[in-house]
Amino acid sequence: MTTPDARLDLRRRQRLGMVEAVWGEHKTADQIIAILESFAAAGELGLATRVDPEKAARVCEALPAVELHADARCLTLGALPPVPASPAAVAVLSGGSSDRTVVAEVSLALRCHGIGVDPVMDVGVAGLHRLLDQLPRLATARILIACAGMEGALPTVLAGLVPQPVIGVPVSVGYGISAGGRTALEGMLASCAPGLTVVNIDNGYGAAMAALRMLRGCAPDASS
């Protein structure tokens, strides 16, 4: 099966040190199958994000070697790098369990690059003591990624407490005025915490690649 409209970036790893990710939400199952087959033929790891359960089932039926990561809504084809030894280079925090899918996407995207991840769940500012209790655990991570919906306050609070780079991911969780994550996005962009980095709504993959660039900028071997 071929996909004539897809121009795959098979040199992204050599150029940027990143695996190309396939945006699955607006692709058909057949397109995803063809693209993953092309990655496999080139000897490259395939990662497809935002794949709904129905499409994922069709892809897995056609390509039994594909691995489904249901919690992240992602598919991979090819062997993932080995898990590095502790401590994890990146800690990924969530404001609540509703942010779990974005946390899982962040974690998988970094895992595809051999980066260790420590997920720290349900430490939102509605119970600030939960975050404060985890500060000793966070001290060993080199980069922190904070995923939060509602008003998106978690990254701001975190960036005011720790010295590491903090990446905020607004999540499309919250009641009406949260506007599908727009309130969290604008709150993070207006943060008074200096140096906070912010990515787009629900963009776990983008946050992971921002962390990867930071790690690679600090050391030649990001997995060390």
mmCIF file with all atom_site columns, C-alpha atoms in Angstrom:
data_model
loop_
_atom_site.group_PDB
_atom_site.id
_atom_site.type_symbol
_atom_site.label_atom_id
_atom_site.label_alt_id
_atom_site.label_comp_id
_atom_site.label_asym_id
_atom_site.label_entity_id
_atom_site.label_seq_id
_atom_site.pdbx_PDB_ins_code
_atom_site.Cartn_x
_atom_site.Cartn_y
_atom_site.Cartn_z
_atom_site.occupancy
_atom_site.B_iso_or_equiv
_atom_site.pdbx_formal_charge
_atom_site.auth_seq_id
_atom_site.auth_comp_id
_atom_site.auth_asym_id
_atom_site.auth_atom_id
_atom_site.pdbx_PDB_model_num
ATOM 1   C CA . MET A 1 1   ? 0.000   0.000  0.000  1.00 0.00 ? 1   MET A CA 1
ATOM 2   C CA . THR A 1 2   ? 1.323   3.460  -0.878 1.00 0.00 ? 2   THR A CA 1
ATOM 3   C CA . THR A 1 3   ? 0.335   6.955  0.166  1.00 0.00 ? 3   THR A CA 1
ATOM 4   C CA . PRO A 1 4   ? 1.292   9.303  -2.714 1.00 0.00 ? 4   PRO A CA 1
ATOM 5   C CA . ASP A 1 5   ? 0.299   12.484 -0.848 1.00 0.00 ? 5   ASP A CA 1
ATOM 6   C CA . ALA A 1 6   ? 2.598   11.865 2.142  1.00 0.00 ? 6   ALA A CA 1
ATOM 7   C CA . ARG A 1 7   ? 6.142   13.224 2.050  1.00 0.00 ? 7   ARG A CA 1
ATOM 8   C CA . LEU A 1 8   ? 7.715   11.525 5.042  1.00 0.00 ? 8   LEU A CA 1
ATOM 9   C CA . ASP A 1 9   ? 10.555  13.261 6.851  1.00 0.00 ? 9   ASP A CA 1
ATOM 10  C CA . LEU A 1 10  ? 12.797  10.225 7.114  1.00 0.00 ? 10  LEU A CA 1
ATOM 11  C CA . ARG A 1 11  ? 15.840  12.370 7.896  1.00 0.00 ? 11  ARG A CA 1
ATOM 12  C CA . ARG A 1 12  ? 14.323  14.119 10.892 1.00 0.00 ? 12  ARG A CA 1
ATOM 13  C CA . ARG A 1 13  ? 16.255  11.905 13.305 1.00 0.00 ? 13  ARG A CA 1
ATOM 14  C CA . GLN A 1 14  ? 19.558  12.727 11.593 1.00 0.00 ? 14  GLN A CA 1
ATOM 15  C CA . ARG A 1 15  ? 18.724  16.420 11.294 1.00 0.00 ? 15  ARG A CA 1
ATOM 16  C CA . LEU A 1 16  ? 16.988  17.120 14.625 1.00 0.00 ? 16  LEU A CA 1
ATOM 17  C CA . GLY A 1 17  ? 17.436  13.979 16.687 1.00 0.00 ? 17  GLY A CA 1
ATOM 18  C CA . MET A 1 18  ? 13.667  13.412 16.626 1.00 0.00 ? 18  MET A CA 1
ATOM 19  C CA . VAL A 1 19  ? 11.401  10.660 15.395 1.00 0.00 ? 19  VAL A CA 1
ATOM 20  C CA . GLU A 1 20  ? 8.743   12.008 13.036 1.00 0.00 ? 20  GLU A CA 1
ATOM 21  C CA . ALA A 1 21  ? 5.239   11.689 14.463 1.00 0.00 ? 21  ALA A CA 1
ATOM 22  C CA . VAL A 1 22  ? 2.163   11.075 12.331 1.00 0.00 ? 22  VAL A CA 1
ATOM 23  C CA . TRP A 1 23  ? -0.922  13.121 13.227 1.00 0.00 ? 23  TRP A CA 1
ATOM 24  C CA . GLY A 1 24  ? -3.622  10.454 13.132 1.00 0.00 ? 24  GLY A CA 1
ATOM 25  C CA . GLU A 1 25  ? -6.783  12.370 13.996 1.00 0.00 ? 25  GLU A CA 1
ATOM 26  C CA . HIS A 1 26  ? -7.486  13.634 10.483 1.00 0.00 ? 26  HIS A CA 1
ATOM 27  C CA . LYS A 1 27  ? -6.025  10.694 8.581  1.00 0.00 ? 27  LYS A CA 1
ATOM 28  C CA . THR A 1 28  ? -7.872  7.567  7.546  1.00 0.00 ? 28  THR A CA 1
ATOM 29  C CA . ALA A 1 29  ? -6.872  4.156  8.839  1.00 0.00 ? 29  ALA A CA 1
ATOM 30  C CA . ASP A 1 30  ? -5.557  3.275  5.371  1.00 0.00 ? 30  ASP A CA 1
ATOM 31  C CA . GLN A 1 31  ? -3.364  6.380  5.311  1.00 0.00 ? 31  GLN A CA 1
ATOM 32  C CA . ILE A 1 32  ? -1.946  5.571  8.749  1.00 0.00 ? 32  ILE A CA 1
ATOM 33  C CA . ILE A 1 33  ? -1.267  1.975  7.672  1.00 0.00 ? 33  ILE A CA 1
ATOM 34  C CA . ALA A 1 34  ? 0.563   3.111  4.552  1.00 0.00 ? 34  ALA A CA 1
ATOM 35  C CA . ILE A 1 35  ? 2.657   5.666  6.440  1.00 0.00 ? 35  ILE A CA 1
ATOM 36  C CA . LEU A 1 36  ? 3.656   3.204  9.158  1.00 0.00 ? 36  LEU A CA 1
ATOM 37  C CA . GLU A 1 37  ? 4.591   0.678  6.494  1.00 0.00 ? 37  GLU A CA 1
ATOM 38  C CA . SER A 1 38  ? 6.803   3.317  4.866  1.00 0.00 ? 38  SER A CA 1
ATOM 39  C CA . PHE A 1 39  ? 8.549   4.023  8.156  1.00 0.00 ? 39  PHE A CA 1
ATOM 40  C CA . ALA A 1 40  ? 9.116   0.305  8.698  1.00 0.00 ? 40  ALA A CA 1
ATOM 41  C CA . ALA A 1 41  ? 10.519  -0.105 5.183  1.00 0.00 ? 41  ALA A CA 1
ATOM 42  C CA . ALA A 1 42  ? 12.988  2.707  5.923  1.00 0.00 ? 42  ALA A CA 1
ATOM 43  C CA . GLY A 1 43  ? 14.030  1.050  9.199  1.00 0.00 ? 43  GLY A CA 1
ATOM 44  C CA . GLU A 1 44  ? 12.556  3.907  11.231 1.00 0.00 ? 44  GLU A CA 1
ATOM 45  C CA . LEU A 1 45  ? 10.342  3.824  14.305 1.00 0.00 ? 45  LEU A CA 1
ATOM 46  C CA . GLY A 1 46  ? 6.777   4.839  13.495 1.00 0.00 ? 46  GLY A CA 1
ATOM 47  C CA . LEU A 1 47  ? 4.692   6.915  15.921 1.00 0.00 ? 47  LEU A CA 1
ATOM 48  C CA . ALA A 1 48  ? 1.080   7.901  15.204 1.00 0.00 ? 48  ALA A CA 1
ATOM 49  C CA . THR A 1 49  ? -0.697  10.233 17.615 1.00 0.00 ? 49  THR A CA 1
ATOM 50  C CA . ARG A 1 50  ? -4.388  11.049 18.162 1.00 0.00 ? 50  ARG A CA 1
ATOM 51  C CA . VAL A 1 51  ? -5.729  7.759  16.808 1.00 0.00 ? 51  VAL A CA 1
ATOM 52  C CA . ASP A 1 52  ? -9.273  6.955  17.912 1.00 0.00 ? 52  ASP A CA 1
ATOM 53  C CA . PRO A 1 53  ? -10.161 3.394  18.994 1.00 0.00 ? 53  PRO A CA 1
ATOM 54  C CA . GLU A 1 54  ? -11.984 2.477  15.775 1.00 0.00 ? 54  GLU A CA 1
ATOM 55  C CA . LYS A 1 55  ? -9.088  3.517  13.536 1.00 0.00 ? 55  LYS A CA 1
ATOM 56  C CA . ALA A 1 56  ? -6.576  1.953  15.910 1.00 0.00 ? 56  ALA A CA 1
ATOM 57  C CA . ALA A 1 57  ? -8.393  -1.387 15.687 1.00 0.00 ? 57  ALA A CA 1
ATOM 58  C CA . ARG A 1 58  ? -8.290  -1.304 11.875 1.00 0.00 ? 58  ARG A CA 1
ATOM 59  C CA . VAL A 1 59  ? -4.592  -0.439 11.828 1.00 0.00 ? 59  VAL A CA 1
ATOM 60  C CA . CYS A 1 60  ? -3.716  -3.171 14.336 1.00 0.00 ? 60  CYS A CA 1
ATOM 61  C CA . GLU A 1 61  ? -5.708  -5.722 12.353 1.00 0.00 ? 61  GLU A CA 1
ATOM 62  C CA . ALA A 1 62  ? -3.830  -4.835 9.160  1.00 0.00 ? 62  ALA A CA 1
ATOM 63  C CA . LEU A 1 63  ? -0.433  -4.569 10.879 1.00 0.00 ? 63  LEU A CA 1
ATOM 64  C CA . PRO A 1 64  ? -0.236  -7.040 13.796 1.00 0.00 ? 64  PRO A CA 1
ATOM 65  C CA . ALA A 1 65  ? 3.218   -5.733 14.748 1.00 0.00 ? 65  ALA A CA 1
ATOM 66  C CA . VAL A 1 66  ? 1.746   -2.336 15.637 1.00 0.00 ? 66  VAL A CA 1
ATOM 67  C CA . GLU A 1 67  ? 1.558   -1.635 19.370 1.00 0.00 ? 67  GLU A CA 1
ATOM 68  C CA . LEU A 1 68  ? -1.487  0.169  20.703 1.00 0.00 ? 68  LEU A CA 1
ATOM 69  C CA . HIS A 1 69  ? -0.951  2.666  23.538 1.00 0.00 ? 69  HIS A CA 1
ATOM 70  C CA . ALA A 1 70  ? -4.603  3.195  24.395 1.00 0.00 ? 70  ALA A CA 1
ATOM 71  C CA . ASP A 1 71  ? -4.008  5.574  27.305 1.00 0.00 ? 71  ASP A CA 1
ATOM 72  C CA . ALA A 1 72  ? -2.063  7.908  24.992 1.00 0.00 ? 72  ALA A CA 1
ATOM 73  C CA . ARG A 1 73  ? -4.300  7.379  21.926 1.00 0.00 ? 73  ARG A CA 1
ATOM 74  C CA . CYS A 1 74  ? -1.141  6.473  20.013 1.00 0.00 ? 74  CYS A CA 1
ATOM 75  C CA . LEU A 1 75  ? 0.293   3.665  17.899 1.00 0.00 ? 75  LEU A CA 1
ATOM 76  C CA . THR A 1 76  ? 3.918   2.648  17.425 1.00 0.00 ? 76  THR A CA 1
ATOM 77  C CA . LEU A 1 77  ? 5.553   0.322  14.940 1.00 0.00 ? 77  LEU A CA 1
ATOM 78  C CA . GLY A 1 78  ? 9.096   -0.791 15.705 1.00 0.00 ? 78  GLY A CA 1
ATOM 79  C CA . ALA A 1 79  ? 11.114  -1.500 18.818 1.00 0.00 ? 79  ALA A CA 1
ATOM 80  C CA . LEU A 1 80  ? 11.163  1.251  21.423 1.00 0.00 ? 80  LEU A CA 1
ATOM 81  C CA . PRO A 1 81  ? 14.532  2.144  22.970 1.00 0.00 ? 81  PRO A CA 1
ATOM 82  C CA . PRO A 1 82  ? 15.316  0.491  26.319 1.00 0.00 ? 82  PRO A CA 1
ATOM 83  C CA . VAL A 1 83  ? 14.130  2.227  29.472 1.00 0.00 ? 83  VAL A CA 1
ATOM 84  C CA . PRO A 1 84  ? 17.051  4.162  30.971 1.00 0.00 ? 84  PRO A CA 1
ATOM 85  C CA . ALA A 1 85  ? 18.079  3.737  34.570 1.00 0.00 ? 85  ALA A CA 1
ATOM 86  C CA . SER A 1 86  ? 16.618  5.991  37.249 1.00 0.00 ? 86  SER A CA 1
ATOM 87  C CA . PRO A 1 87  ? 16.398  8.825  38.016 1.00 0.00 ? 87  PRO A CA 1
ATOM 88  C CA . ALA A 1 88  ? 14.167  9.874  35.138 1.00 0.00 ? 88  ALA A CA 1
ATOM 89  C CA . ALA A 1 89  ? 15.328  12.895 33.162 1.00 0.00 ? 89  ALA A CA 1
ATOM 90  C CA . VAL A 1 90  ? 11.801  14.315 32.871 1.00 0.00 ? 90  VAL A CA 1
ATOM 91  C CA . ALA A 1 91  ? 8.962   14.460 35.389 1.00 0.00 ? 91  ALA A CA 1
ATOM 92  C CA . VAL A 1 92  ? 5.490   14.867 33.895 1.00 0.00 ? 92  VAL A CA 1
ATOM 93  C CA . LEU A 1 93  ? 2.885   16.275 36.266 1.00 0.00 ? 93  LEU A CA 1
ATOM 94  C CA . SER A 1 94  ? -0.893  16.391 35.931 1.00 0.00 ? 94  SER A CA 1
ATOM 95  C CA . GLY A 1 95  ? -3.343  18.678 37.655 1.00 0.00 ? 95  GLY A CA 1
ATOM 96  C CA . GLY A 1 96  ? -5.885  15.848 37.804 1.00 0.00 ? 96  GLY A CA 1
ATOM 97  C CA . SER A 1 97  ? -6.600  12.396 36.470 1.00 0.00 ? 97  SER A CA 1
ATOM 98  C CA . SER A 1 98  ? -8.574  13.952 33.578 1.00 0.00 ? 98  SER A CA 1
ATOM 99  C CA . ASP A 1 99  ? -5.214  15.084 32.169 1.00 0.00 ? 99  ASP A CA 1
ATOM 100 C CA . ARG A 1 100 ? -4.005  11.477 31.966 1.00 0.00 ? 100 ARG A CA 1
ATOM 101 C CA . THR A 1 101 ? -4.238  11.140 28.172 1.00 0.00 ? 101 THR A CA 1
ATOM 102 C CA . VAL A 1 102 ? -1.976  14.143 27.573 1.00 0.00 ? 102 VAL A CA 1
ATOM 103 C CA . VAL A 1 103 ? 0.479   12.903 30.212 1.00 0.00 ? 103 VAL A CA 1
ATOM 104 C CA . ALA A 1 104 ? 0.553   9.523  28.470 1.00 0.00 ? 104 ALA A CA 1
ATOM 105 C CA . GLU A 1 105 ? 1.247   11.157 25.089 1.00 0.00 ? 105 GLU A CA 1
ATOM 106 C CA . VAL A 1 106 ? 4.124   13.159 26.583 1.00 0.00 ? 106 VAL A CA 1
ATOM 107 C CA . SER A 1 107 ? 5.546   10.047 28.224 1.00 0.00 ? 107 SER A CA 1
ATOM 108 C CA . LEU A 1 108 ? 5.321   7.885  25.102 1.00 0.00 ? 108 LEU A CA 1
ATOM 109 C CA . ALA A 1 109 ? 6.867   10.548 22.860 1.00 0.00 ? 109 ALA A CA 1
ATOM 110 C CA . LEU A 1 110 ? 9.852   10.793 25.198 1.00 0.00 ? 110 LEU A CA 1
ATOM 111 C CA . ARG A 1 111 ? 10.007  7.014  25.553 1.00 0.00 ? 111 ARG A CA 1
ATOM 112 C CA . CYS A 1 112 ? 10.359  6.790  21.759 1.00 0.00 ? 112 CYS A CA 1
ATOM 113 C CA . HIS A 1 113 ? 13.583  8.770  22.167 1.00 0.00 ? 113 HIS A CA 1
ATOM 114 C CA . GLY A 1 114 ? 14.971  6.755  25.064 1.00 0.00 ? 114 GLY A CA 1
ATOM 115 C CA . ILE A 1 115 ? 14.175  9.417  27.666 1.00 0.00 ? 115 ILE A CA 1
ATOM 116 C CA . GLY A 1 116 ? 13.110  8.275  31.122 1.00 0.00 ? 116 GLY A CA 1
ATOM 117 C CA . VAL A 1 117 ? 9.862   9.742  32.475 1.00 0.00 ? 117 VAL A CA 1
ATOM 118 C CA . ASP A 1 118 ? 8.481   9.942  36.011 1.00 0.00 ? 118 ASP A CA 1
ATOM 119 C CA . PRO A 1 119 ? 4.700   10.595 35.928 1.00 0.00 ? 119 PRO A CA 1
ATOM 120 C CA . VAL A 1 120 ? 3.497   12.539 38.960 1.00 0.00 ? 120 VAL A CA 1
ATOM 121 C CA . MET A 1 121 ? -0.285  12.426 38.862 1.00 0.00 ? 121 MET A CA 1
ATOM 122 C CA . ASP A 1 122 ? -3.060  14.466 40.472 1.00 0.00 ? 122 ASP A CA 1
ATOM 123 C CA . VAL A 1 123 ? -1.073  17.296 42.049 1.00 0.00 ? 123 VAL A CA 1
ATOM 124 C CA . GLY A 1 124 ? -3.287  20.210 41.022 1.00 0.00 ? 124 GLY A CA 1
ATOM 125 C CA . VAL A 1 125 ? -3.469  23.476 42.916 1.00 0.00 ? 125 VAL A CA 1
ATOM 126 C CA . ALA A 1 126 ? -6.926  22.719 44.333 1.00 0.00 ? 126 ALA A CA 1
ATOM 127 C CA . GLY A 1 127 ? -4.946  20.828 46.984 1.00 0.00 ? 127 GLY A CA 1
ATOM 128 C CA . LEU A 1 128 ? -1.576  22.558 46.981 1.00 0.00 ? 128 LEU A CA 1
ATOM 129 C CA . HIS A 1 129 ? -0.206  20.271 49.682 1.00 0.00 ? 129 HIS A CA 1
ATOM 130 C CA . ARG A 1 130 ? -0.231  17.426 47.127 1.00 0.00 ? 130 ARG A CA 1
ATOM 131 C CA . LEU A 1 131 ? 2.306   19.272 44.969 1.00 0.00 ? 131 LEU A CA 1
ATOM 132 C CA . LEU A 1 132 ? 4.411   20.442 47.895 1.00 0.00 ? 132 LEU A CA 1
ATOM 133 C CA . ASP A 1 133 ? 4.679   16.855 49.127 1.00 0.00 ? 133 ASP A CA 1
ATOM 134 C CA . GLN A 1 134 ? 6.248   15.860 45.782 1.00 0.00 ? 134 GLN A CA 1
ATOM 135 C CA . LEU A 1 135 ? 8.968   18.528 45.628 1.00 0.00 ? 135 LEU A CA 1
ATOM 136 C CA . PRO A 1 136 ? 11.721  16.205 46.940 1.00 0.00 ? 136 PRO A CA 1
ATOM 137 C CA . ARG A 1 137 ? 10.758  13.651 44.277 1.00 0.00 ? 137 ARG A CA 1
ATOM 138 C CA . LEU A 1 138 ? 10.979  16.321 41.556 1.00 0.00 ? 138 LEU A CA 1
ATOM 139 C CA . ALA A 1 139 ? 14.438  17.473 42.577 1.00 0.00 ? 139 ALA A CA 1
ATOM 140 C CA . THR A 1 140 ? 16.230  14.777 40.543 1.00 0.00 ? 140 THR A CA 1
ATOM 141 C CA . ALA A 1 141 ? 14.458  15.542 37.248 1.00 0.00 ? 141 ALA A CA 1
ATOM 142 C CA . ARG A 1 142 ? 16.204  17.803 34.762 1.00 0.00 ? 142 ARG A CA 1
ATOM 143 C CA . ILE A 1 143 ? 13.008  19.108 33.150 1.00 0.00 ? 143 ILE A CA 1
ATOM 144 C CA . LEU A 1 144 ? 9.406   19.283 34.393 1.00 0.00 ? 144 LEU A CA 1
ATOM 145 C CA . ILE A 1 145 ? 6.315   19.174 32.173 1.00 0.00 ? 145 ILE A CA 1
ATOM 146 C CA . ALA A 1 146 ? 3.053   20.245 33.825 1.00 0.00 ? 146 ALA A CA 1
ATOM 147 C CA . CYS A 1 147 ? -0.281  19.359 32.203 1.00 0.00 ? 147 CYS A CA 1
ATOM 148 C CA . ALA A 1 148 ? -3.340  21.198 33.525 1.00 0.00 ? 148 ALA A CA 1
ATOM 149 C CA . GLY A 1 149 ? -6.839  22.201 32.486 1.00 0.00 ? 149 GLY A CA 1
ATOM 150 C CA . MET A 1 150 ? -9.374  24.485 34.200 1.00 0.00 ? 150 MET A CA 1
ATOM 151 C CA . GLU A 1 151 ? -7.463  27.757 34.805 1.00 0.00 ? 151 GLU A CA 1
ATOM 152 C CA . GLY A 1 152 ? -4.083  26.118 34.127 1.00 0.00 ? 152 GLY A CA 1
ATOM 153 C CA . ALA A 1 153 ? -2.380  27.350 37.305 1.00 0.00 ? 153 ALA A CA 1
ATOM 154 C CA . LEU A 1 154 ? -0.163  24.315 37.962 1.00 0.00 ? 154 LEU A CA 1
ATOM 155 C CA . PRO A 1 155 ? 2.791   25.293 35.701 1.00 0.00 ? 155 PRO A CA 1
ATOM 156 C CA . THR A 1 156 ? 2.912   28.809 37.171 1.00 0.00 ? 156 THR A CA 1
ATOM 157 C CA . VAL A 1 157 ? 2.957   27.535 40.748 1.00 0.00 ? 157 VAL A CA 1
ATOM 158 C CA . LEU A 1 158 ? 5.542   24.896 39.869 1.00 0.00 ? 158 LEU A CA 1
ATOM 159 C CA . ALA A 1 159 ? 7.809   27.360 38.063 1.00 0.00 ? 159 ALA A CA 1
ATOM 160 C CA . GLY A 1 160 ? 7.764   29.546 41.178 1.00 0.00 ? 160 GLY A CA 1
ATOM 161 C CA . LEU A 1 161 ? 8.964   26.675 43.369 1.00 0.00 ? 161 LEU A CA 1
ATOM 162 C CA . VAL A 1 162 ? 11.680  24.826 41.416 1.00 0.00 ? 162 VAL A CA 1
ATOM 163 C CA . PRO A 1 163 ? 14.805  25.821 39.472 1.00 0.00 ? 163 PRO A CA 1
ATOM 164 C CA . GLN A 1 164 ? 14.435  23.397 36.539 1.00 0.00 ? 164 GLN A CA 1
ATOM 165 C CA . PRO A 1 165 ? 12.911  24.383 33.193 1.00 0.00 ? 165 PRO A CA 1
ATOM 166 C CA . VAL A 1 166 ? 9.114   23.999 33.316 1.00 0.00 ? 166 VAL A CA 1
ATOM 167 C CA . ILE A 1 167 ? 6.975   23.355 30.228 1.00 0.00 ? 167 ILE A CA 1
ATOM 168 C CA . GLY A 1 168 ? 3.245   24.001 30.569 1.00 0.00 ? 168 GLY A CA 1
ATOM 169 C CA . VAL A 1 169 ? 0.674   22.031 28.595 1.00 0.00 ? 169 VAL A CA 1
ATOM 170 C CA . PRO A 1 170 ? -2.859  23.461 28.686 1.00 0.00 ? 170 PRO A CA 1
ATOM 171 C CA . VAL A 1 171 ? -5.427  20.661 28.645 1.00 0.00 ? 171 VAL A CA 1
ATOM 172 C CA . SER A 1 172 ? -8.943  20.863 27.207 1.00 0.00 ? 172 SER A CA 1
ATOM 173 C CA . VAL A 1 173 ? -10.589 19.984 30.529 1.00 0.00 ? 173 VAL A CA 1
ATOM 174 C CA . GLY A 1 174 ? -12.953 22.222 32.469 1.00 0.00 ? 174 GLY A CA 1
ATOM 175 C CA . TYR A 1 175 ? -16.404 23.769 32.693 1.00 0.00 ? 175 TYR A CA 1
ATOM 176 C CA . GLY A 1 176 ? -17.815 26.205 30.116 1.00 0.00 ? 176 GLY A CA 1
ATOM 177 C CA . ILE A 1 177 ? -15.558 29.235 30.554 1.00 0.00 ? 177 ILE A CA 1
ATOM 178 C CA . SER A 1 178 ? -12.528 26.945 30.283 1.00 0.00 ? 178 SER A CA 1
ATOM 179 C CA . ALA A 1 179 ? -13.359 27.016 26.545 1.00 0.00 ? 179 ALA A CA 1
ATOM 180 C CA . GLY A 1 180 ? -11.761 23.723 25.601 1.00 0.00 ? 180 GLY A CA 1
ATOM 181 C CA . GLY A 1 181 ? -8.399  24.647 27.126 1.00 0.00 ? 181 GLY A CA 1
ATOM 182 C CA . ARG A 1 182 ? -8.245  28.242 25.889 1.00 0.00 ? 182 ARG A CA 1
ATOM 183 C CA . THR A 1 183 ? -8.477  29.679 29.412 1.00 0.00 ? 183 THR A CA 1
ATOM 184 C CA . ALA A 1 184 ? -5.635  27.430 30.582 1.00 0.00 ? 184 ALA A CA 1
ATOM 185 C CA . LEU A 1 185 ? -3.548  28.425 27.547 1.00 0.00 ? 185 LEU A CA 1
ATOM 186 C CA . GLU A 1 186 ? -4.052  32.141 28.087 1.00 0.00 ? 186 GLU A CA 1
ATOM 187 C CA . GLY A 1 187 ? -3.404  31.790 31.818 1.00 0.00 ? 187 GLY A CA 1
ATOM 188 C CA . MET A 1 188 ? -0.117  30.029 31.197 1.00 0.00 ? 188 MET A CA 1
ATOM 189 C CA . LEU A 1 189 ? 0.921   32.575 28.559 1.00 0.00 ? 189 LEU A CA 1
ATOM 190 C CA . ALA A 1 190 ? 0.142   35.378 31.039 1.00 0.00 ? 190 ALA A CA 1
ATOM 191 C CA . SER A 1 191 ? 2.059   33.654 33.840 1.00 0.00 ? 191 SER A CA 1
ATOM 192 C CA . CYS A 1 192 ? 4.109   35.797 36.191 1.00 0.00 ? 192 CYS A CA 1
ATOM 193 C CA . ALA A 1 193 ? 6.588   32.930 36.700 1.00 0.00 ? 193 ALA A CA 1
ATOM 194 C CA . PRO A 1 194 ? 9.691   33.905 34.687 1.00 0.00 ? 194 PRO A CA 1
ATOM 195 C CA . GLY A 1 195 ? 10.954  31.462 32.085 1.00 0.00 ? 195 GLY A CA 1
ATOM 196 C CA . LEU A 1 196 ? 7.858   29.278 31.822 1.00 0.00 ? 196 LEU A CA 1
ATOM 197 C CA . THR A 1 197 ? 7.584   27.615 28.399 1.00 0.00 ? 197 THR A CA 1
ATOM 198 C CA . VAL A 1 198 ? 4.071   26.937 27.047 1.00 0.00 ? 198 VAL A CA 1
ATOM 199 C CA . VAL A 1 199 ? 2.897   24.732 24.173 1.00 0.00 ? 199 VAL A CA 1
ATOM 200 C CA . ASN A 1 200 ? -0.475  24.483 22.462 1.00 0.00 ? 200 ASN A CA 1
ATOM 201 C CA . ILE A 1 201 ? -3.626  22.931 23.922 1.00 0.00 ? 201 ILE A CA 1
ATOM 202 C CA . ASP A 1 202 ? -3.321  19.152 24.491 1.00 0.00 ? 202 ASP A CA 1
ATOM 203 C CA . ASN A 1 203 ? 0.015   19.160 22.634 1.00 0.00 ? 203 ASN A CA 1
ATOM 204 C CA . GLY A 1 204 ? 1.780   16.448 24.605 1.00 0.00 ? 204 GLY A CA 1
ATOM 205 C CA . TYR A 1 205 ? 4.031   15.549 21.691 1.00 0.00 ? 205 TYR A CA 1
ATOM 206 C CA . GLY A 1 206 ? 5.125   19.184 21.295 1.00 0.00 ? 206 GLY A CA 1
ATOM 207 C CA . ALA A 1 207 ? 5.944   19.442 24.995 1.00 0.00 ? 207 ALA A CA 1
ATOM 208 C CA . ALA A 1 208 ? 7.980   16.244 24.782 1.00 0.00 ? 208 ALA A CA 1
ATOM 209 C CA . MET A 1 209 ? 9.973   17.567 21.821 1.00 0.00 ? 209 MET A CA 1
ATOM 210 C CA . ALA A 1 210 ? 10.592  20.877 23.617 1.00 0.00 ? 210 ALA A CA 1
ATOM 211 C CA . ALA A 1 211 ? 12.002  18.879 26.531 1.00 0.00 ? 211 ALA A CA 1
ATOM 212 C CA . LEU A 1 212 ? 14.098  16.798 24.150 1.00 0.00 ? 212 LEU A CA 1
ATOM 213 C CA . ARG A 1 213 ? 15.601  19.925 22.584 1.00 0.00 ? 213 ARG A CA 1
ATOM 214 C CA . MET A 1 214 ? 16.439  21.282 26.048 1.00 0.00 ? 214 MET A CA 1
ATOM 215 C CA . LEU A 1 215 ? 18.084  18.015 27.060 1.00 0.00 ? 215 LEU A CA 1
ATOM 216 C CA . ARG A 1 216 ? 20.078  17.787 23.850 1.00 0.00 ? 216 ARG A CA 1
ATOM 217 C CA . GLY A 1 217 ? 21.162  21.386 24.257 1.00 0.00 ? 217 GLY A CA 1
ATOM 218 C CA . CYS A 1 218 ? 22.578  20.580 27.708 1.00 0.00 ? 218 CYS A CA 1
ATOM 219 C CA . ALA A 1 219 ? 24.321  17.311 26.889 1.00 0.00 ? 219 ALA A CA 1
ATOM 220 C CA . PRO A 1 220 ? 25.279  15.440 23.686 1.00 0.00 ? 220 PRO A CA 1
ATOM 221 C CA . ASP A 1 221 ? 23.568  12.285 24.951 1.00 0.00 ? 221 ASP A CA 1
ATOM 222 C CA . ALA A 1 222 ? 20.050  13.100 26.170 1.00 0.00 ? 222 ALA A CA 1
ATOM 223 C CA . SER A 1 223 ? 19.518  9.614  27.543 1.00 0.00 ? 223 SER A CA 1
ATOM 224 C CA . SER A 1 224 ? 22.446  9.886  29.971 1.00 0.00 ? 224 SER A CA 1
#
